[in-house]
Amino acid sequence: MFNGTEFDSTMLRIAAMNLQLHGIETPKLRGVDALSKSNGDVDEAYTLVLANPPFKGSLDYDDVESSLLKTTKTKKTELLFLSLILRIMRTGGRAAVIVPDGVLFGSSTAHKAIRKELVQNQRLQAVVSMPSGVFKPYAGVSTAILFFTKTNSGGTDHVWFYDMKADGYSLDDKRSPVTANDIPDILKRFHNRKGEAGRKRTEQSFLVPMDEIKANDWDLSINRYKKIVYEEVEYDAPEVILDRIKMLDEERRKMFSDLNSTLL
């Protein structure tokens, strides 16, 4: 039931130990580079994929399994892993993948191609935007979670966006427990996405139709669609501000005069 791929032998041992401590005594762990030609035989093997691919990695084209480049021709590992996940999942399989924010709005041809693939050819269900700091002290970049189902025939009608502001821990290097935690609300709303239809773009979560995403060059950044309400600030009239400055100036002069008299 549980399968994993990792080319670092130390990480493989840690993963095996962690799985066994959780009661999974015979996990299937493969010691290969997931993006290389040595992993090219894994095709439509899994029904569920959970992944946190490397951020901002880069490979030469010659080192990448050729089928991955057909979806998006790129050297960036965060994009290649999305292509890999689509290849290794069965039709109807589901995935939840953590990606750096750049994947959501990058303007390169490769960035747009993978987003188009997820939205137009697969079924992208949700984008949960996370604040920078959730992976500290290891990384401080802003990230998001993509939830999608492999269909190879489309199916995206609306994409649910959620702007997560807290995960139950402080966003500094200490990651101390705090009371603010959006995760219970995310779970509740994710399983009732139809009930989100009436939510306004000014709220923490809302739905965006596929046609609007297409019109925005397949941009999946929540900031592209979220509306910010600015509170109107009232200022005193200029003459009132000038009178206040004059009073402060007079007080300053009096204090200086008193201090000067004391010193003399």
GROMACS .gro file of C-alpha atoms in nm:
model
  264
    1MET     CA    1   0.000   0.000   0.000
    2PHE     CA    2   0.279   0.245   0.089
    3ASN     CA    3   0.549   0.324  -0.166
    4GLY     CA    4   0.831   0.575  -0.170
    5THR     CA    5   1.115   0.684  -0.396
    6GLU     CA    6   1.437   0.850  -0.278
    7PHE     CA    7   1.794   0.853  -0.414
    8ASP     CA    8   1.961   0.948  -0.084
    9SER     CA    9   2.043   0.632   0.113
   10THR     CA   10   2.037   0.813   0.449
   11MET     CA   11   1.689   0.949   0.384
   12LEU     CA   12   1.577   0.602   0.278
   13ARG     CA   13   1.687   0.458   0.612
   14ILE     CA   14   1.517   0.739   0.804
   15ALA     CA   15   1.197   0.687   0.605
   16ALA     CA   16   1.202   0.312   0.665
   17MET     CA   17   1.254   0.361   1.038
   18ASN     CA   18   0.978   0.622   1.058
   19LEU     CA   19   0.731   0.398   0.875
   20GLN     CA   20   0.812   0.099   1.093
   21LEU     CA   21   0.764   0.309   1.408
   22HIS     CA   22   0.416   0.387   1.275
   23GLY     CA   23   0.331   0.020   1.227
   24ILE     CA   24   0.413  -0.008   0.856
   25GLU     CA   25   0.659  -0.298   0.872
   26THR     CA   26   0.712  -0.368   0.502
   27PRO     CA   27   0.707  -0.040   0.309
   28LYS     CA   28   0.820  -0.048  -0.053
   29LEU     CA   29   1.102   0.205  -0.078
   30ARG     CA   30   1.297   0.238  -0.403
   31GLY     CA   31   1.647   0.384  -0.405
   32VAL     CA   32   1.638   0.566  -0.741
   33ASP     CA   33   1.628   0.922  -0.867
   34ALA     CA   34   1.256   0.980  -0.925
   35LEU     CA   35   1.312   1.210  -1.225
   36SER     CA   36   1.578   1.001  -1.398
   37LYS     CA   37   1.554   0.737  -1.669
   38SER     CA   38   1.594   0.466  -1.402
   39ASN     CA   39   1.240   0.549  -1.283
   40GLY     CA   40   1.086   0.545  -1.628
   41ASP     CA   41   0.916   0.209  -1.580
   42VAL     CA   42   0.671   0.336  -1.318
   43ASP     CA   43   0.356   0.430  -1.506
   44GLU     CA   44  -0.002   0.464  -1.371
   45ALA     CA   45   0.088   0.264  -1.060
   46TYR     CA   46  -0.069   0.461  -0.775
   47THR     CA   47  -0.411   0.592  -0.673
   48LEU     CA   48  -0.294   0.846  -0.417
   49VAL     CA   49   0.017   1.066  -0.414
   50LEU     CA   50   0.131   1.290  -0.129
   51ALA     CA   51   0.443   1.489  -0.214
   52ASN     CA   52   0.666   1.771  -0.100
   53PRO     CA   53   0.911   1.792  -0.394
   54PRO     CA   54   1.244   1.978  -0.373
   55PHE     CA   55   1.216   2.355  -0.414
   56LYS     CA   56   1.420   2.540  -0.677
   57GLY     CA   57   1.621   2.241  -0.796
   58SER     CA   58   1.754   2.214  -1.150
   59LEU     CA   59   1.856   1.925  -1.375
   60ASP     CA   60   2.005   1.891  -1.722
   61TYR     CA   61   1.766   1.773  -1.992
   62ASP     CA   62   1.984   1.465  -2.053
   63ASP     CA   63   1.930   1.353  -1.693
   64VAL     CA   64   1.549   1.373  -1.706
   65GLU     CA   65   1.324   1.086  -1.812
   66SER     CA   66   1.198   1.186  -2.157
   67SER     CA   67   0.823   1.138  -2.095
   68LEU     CA   68   0.829   1.409  -1.827
   69LEU     CA   69   0.948   1.669  -2.076
   70LYS     CA   70   0.646   1.606  -2.298
   71THR     CA   71   0.415   1.766  -2.042
   72THR     CA   72   0.642   2.060  -1.968
   73LYS     CA   73   0.992   2.107  -2.107
   74THR     CA   74   1.188   2.245  -1.815
   75LYS     CA   75   1.491   2.187  -1.595
   76LYS     CA   76   1.309   2.294  -1.276
   77THR     CA   77   1.246   2.006  -1.037
   78GLU     CA   78   0.929   2.157  -0.885
   79LEU     CA   79   0.765   2.146  -1.231
   80LEU     CA   80   0.911   1.810  -1.333
   81PHE     CA   81   0.774   1.646  -1.020
   82LEU     CA   82   0.421   1.758  -1.109
   83SER     CA   83   0.469   1.599  -1.450
   84LEU     CA   84   0.600   1.282  -1.282
   85ILE     CA   85   0.303   1.264  -1.045
   86LEU     CA   86   0.061   1.284  -1.338
   87ARG     CA   87   0.250   0.999  -1.508
   88ILE     CA   88   0.264   0.760  -1.212
   89MET     CA   89  -0.101   0.807  -1.107
   90ARG     CA   90  -0.382   0.596  -1.240
   91THR     CA   91  -0.678   0.767  -1.400
   92GLY     CA   92  -0.900   0.875  -1.113
   93GLY     CA   93  -0.600   0.897  -0.880
   94ARG     CA   94  -0.573   1.192  -0.643
   95ALA     CA   95  -0.276   1.403  -0.538
   96ALA     CA   96  -0.188   1.667  -0.280
   97VAL     CA   97   0.141   1.837  -0.364
   98ILE     CA   98   0.325   2.117  -0.184
   99VAL     CA   99   0.485   2.362  -0.428
  100PRO     CA  100   0.669   2.694  -0.394
  101ASP     CA  101   0.460   2.999  -0.479
  102GLY     CA  102   0.649   3.053  -0.803
  103VAL     CA  103   0.475   2.751  -0.955
  104LEU     CA  104   0.143   2.932  -0.919
  105PHE     CA  105   0.230   3.248  -1.111
  106GLY     CA  106   0.559   3.190  -1.296
  107SER     CA  107   0.550   3.346  -1.643
  108SER     CA  108   0.776   3.101  -1.828
  109THR     CA  109   0.634   2.871  -2.095
  110ALA     CA  110   0.702   2.569  -1.872
  111HIS     CA  111   0.516   2.721  -1.574
  112LYS     CA  112   0.213   2.803  -1.786
  113ALA     CA  113   0.218   2.460  -1.951
  114ILE     CA  114   0.201   2.264  -1.624
  115ARG     CA  115  -0.074   2.489  -1.485
  116LYS     CA  116  -0.272   2.453  -1.806
  117GLU     CA  117  -0.231   2.076  -1.787
  118LEU     CA  118  -0.368   2.066  -1.431
  119VAL     CA  119  -0.661   2.299  -1.496
  120GLN     CA  120  -0.764   2.212  -1.851
  121ASN     CA  121  -0.670   1.845  -1.894
  122GLN     CA  122  -0.703   1.724  -1.534
  123ARG     CA  123  -0.930   1.827  -1.248
  124LEU     CA  124  -0.774   2.083  -1.017
  125GLN     CA  125  -0.990   2.104  -0.706
  126ALA     CA  126  -0.815   2.339  -0.466
  127VAL     CA  127  -0.519   2.568  -0.405
  128VAL     CA  128  -0.437   2.630  -0.038
  129SER     CA  129  -0.194   2.919  -0.006
  130MET     CA  130   0.034   2.892   0.299
  131PRO     CA  131   0.233   3.172   0.465
  132SER     CA  132   0.610   3.194   0.450
  133GLY     CA  133   0.753   3.032   0.760
  134VAL     CA  134   0.554   2.707   0.777
  135PHE     CA  135   0.871   2.515   0.684
  136LYS     CA  136   1.113   2.708   0.902
  137PRO     CA  137   1.388   2.667   1.007
  138TYR     CA  138   1.454   2.470   0.685
  139ALA     CA  139   1.298   2.709   0.434
  140GLY     CA  140   1.124   3.044   0.459
  141VAL     CA  141   0.961   3.063   0.116
  142SER     CA  142   0.586   3.095   0.067
  143THR     CA  143   0.424   2.771  -0.046
  144ALA     CA  144   0.089   2.629  -0.150
  145ILE     CA  145  -0.082   2.290  -0.168
  146LEU     CA  146  -0.233   2.177  -0.499
  147PHE     CA  147  -0.516   1.922  -0.479
  148PHE     CA  148  -0.596   1.756  -0.810
  149THR     CA  149  -0.737   1.440  -0.967
  150LYS     CA  150  -0.597   1.276  -1.279
  151THR     CA  151  -0.870   1.249  -1.544
  152ASN     CA  152  -0.690   1.311  -1.877
  153SER     CA  153  -1.023   1.456  -1.991
  154GLY     CA  154  -1.058   1.777  -1.790
  155GLY     CA  155  -1.330   1.827  -1.533
  156THR     CA  156  -1.222   2.149  -1.364
  157ASP     CA  157  -1.523   2.377  -1.331
  158HIS     CA  158  -1.427   2.586  -1.029
  159VAL     CA  159  -1.107   2.597  -0.826
  160TRP     CA  160  -1.134   2.652  -0.452
  161PHE     CA  161  -0.881   2.895  -0.306
  162TYR     CA  162  -0.799   2.929   0.064
  163ASP     CA  163  -0.566   3.188   0.214
  164MET     CA  164  -0.417   3.010   0.516
  165LYS     CA  165  -0.270   3.254   0.767
  166ALA     CA  166  -0.180   3.022   1.058
  167ASP     CA  167  -0.114   2.650   1.111
  168GLY     CA  168  -0.105   2.631   1.490
  169TYR     CA  169   0.262   2.727   1.523
  170SER     CA  170   0.456   3.052   1.517
  171LEU     CA  171   0.609   3.142   1.181
  172ASP     CA  172   0.960   3.202   1.314
  173ASP     CA  173   1.249   2.958   1.350
  174LYS     CA  174   1.123   2.836   1.689
  175ARG     CA  175   0.784   2.720   1.555
  176SER     CA  176   0.626   2.737   1.899
  177PRO     CA  177   0.260   2.631   1.945
  178VAL     CA  178   0.006   2.916   1.912
  179THR     CA  179  -0.373   2.930   1.931
  180ALA     CA  180  -0.430   3.055   1.575
  181ASN     CA  181  -0.488   2.759   1.344
  182ASP     CA  182  -0.673   2.758   1.011
  183ILE     CA  183  -0.631   2.384   0.942
  184PRO     CA  184  -0.962   2.272   1.103
  185ASP     CA  185  -1.146   2.536   0.899
  186ILE     CA  186  -0.966   2.427   0.582
  187LEU     CA  187  -1.070   2.064   0.632
  188LYS     CA  188  -1.429   2.161   0.703
  189ARG     CA  189  -1.461   2.388   0.400
  190PHE     CA  190  -1.267   2.160   0.164
  191HIS     CA  191  -1.520   1.882   0.219
  192ASN     CA  192  -1.807   2.125   0.157
  193ARG     CA  193  -1.680   2.319  -0.143
  194LYS     CA  194  -2.027   2.351  -0.290
  195GLY     CA  195  -2.120   2.559   0.012
  196GLU     CA  196  -1.841   2.803  -0.076
  197ALA     CA  197  -2.022   2.929  -0.386
  198GLY     CA  198  -2.165   3.232  -0.207
  199ARG     CA  199  -1.836   3.342  -0.054
  200LYS     CA  200  -1.704   3.682  -0.161
  201ARG     CA  201  -1.354   3.739  -0.292
  202THR     CA  202  -1.279   3.947   0.017
  203GLU     CA  203  -1.314   3.642   0.243
  204GLN     CA  204  -1.049   3.387   0.336
  205SER     CA  205  -1.178   3.125   0.090
  206PHE     CA  206  -1.375   3.140  -0.233
  207LEU     CA  207  -1.434   2.970  -0.568
  208VAL     CA  208  -1.295   3.088  -0.903
  209PRO     CA  209  -1.441   2.959  -1.234
  210MET     CA  210  -1.209   2.783  -1.477
  211ASP     CA  211  -1.278   3.036  -1.755
  212GLU     CA  212  -1.148   3.318  -1.537
  213ILE     CA  213  -0.831   3.125  -1.461
  214LYS     CA  214  -0.782   3.061  -1.832
  215ALA     CA  215  -0.830   3.430  -1.908
  216ASN     CA  216  -0.555   3.508  -1.654
  217ASP     CA  217  -0.300   3.289  -1.833
  218TRP     CA  218  -0.366   2.995  -1.596
  219ASP     CA  219  -0.246   3.200  -1.297
  220LEU     CA  220  -0.318   3.013  -0.971
  221SER     CA  221  -0.196   3.276  -0.726
  222ILE     CA  222  -0.469   3.367  -0.476
  223ASN     CA  223  -0.360   3.731  -0.492
  224ARG     CA  224  -0.471   3.742  -0.855
  225TYR     CA  225  -0.833   3.682  -0.754
  226LYS     CA  226  -0.860   3.796  -0.393
  227LYS     CA  227  -1.008   4.141  -0.336
  228ILE     CA  228  -0.874   4.358  -0.057
  229VAL     CA  229  -1.100   4.600   0.127
  230TYR     CA  230  -0.922   4.917   0.227
  231GLU     CA  231  -1.053   5.103   0.528
  232GLU     CA  232  -1.106   5.471   0.469
  233VAL     CA  233  -0.886   5.686   0.691
  234GLU     CA  234  -1.005   6.033   0.788
  235TYR     CA  235  -0.747   6.300   0.851
  236ASP     CA  236  -0.782   6.634   1.029
  237ALA     CA  237  -0.808   6.949   0.821
  238PRO     CA  238  -0.471   7.109   0.730
  239GLU     CA  239  -0.534   7.410   0.952
  240VAL     CA  240  -0.597   7.182   1.253
  241ILE     CA  241  -0.270   6.996   1.187
  242LEU     CA  242  -0.082   7.328   1.154
  243ASP     CA  243  -0.226   7.455   1.485
  244ARG     CA  244  -0.116   7.131   1.653
  245ILE     CA  245   0.237   7.175   1.514
  246LYS     CA  246   0.245   7.535   1.643
  247MET     CA  247   0.142   7.420   1.992
  248LEU     CA  248   0.411   7.150   1.992
  249ASP     CA  249   0.666   7.406   1.876
  250GLU     CA  250   0.570   7.645   2.156
  251GLU     CA  251   0.598   7.365   2.414
  252ARG     CA  252   0.940   7.276   2.277
  253ARG     CA  253   1.059   7.636   2.303
  254LYS     CA  254   0.930   7.668   2.661
  255MET     CA  255   1.101   7.344   2.765
  256PHE     CA  256   1.427   7.459   2.607
  257SER     CA  257   1.400   7.794   2.784
  258ASP     CA  258   1.335   7.628   3.122
  259LEU     CA  259   1.627   7.391   3.072
  260ASN     CA  260   1.855   7.679   2.973
  261SER     CA  261   1.754   7.876   3.286
  262THR     CA  262   1.826   7.577   3.506
  263LEU     CA  263   2.175   7.530   3.363
  264LEU     CA  264   2.261   7.898   3.400
   0.00000   0.00000   0.00000
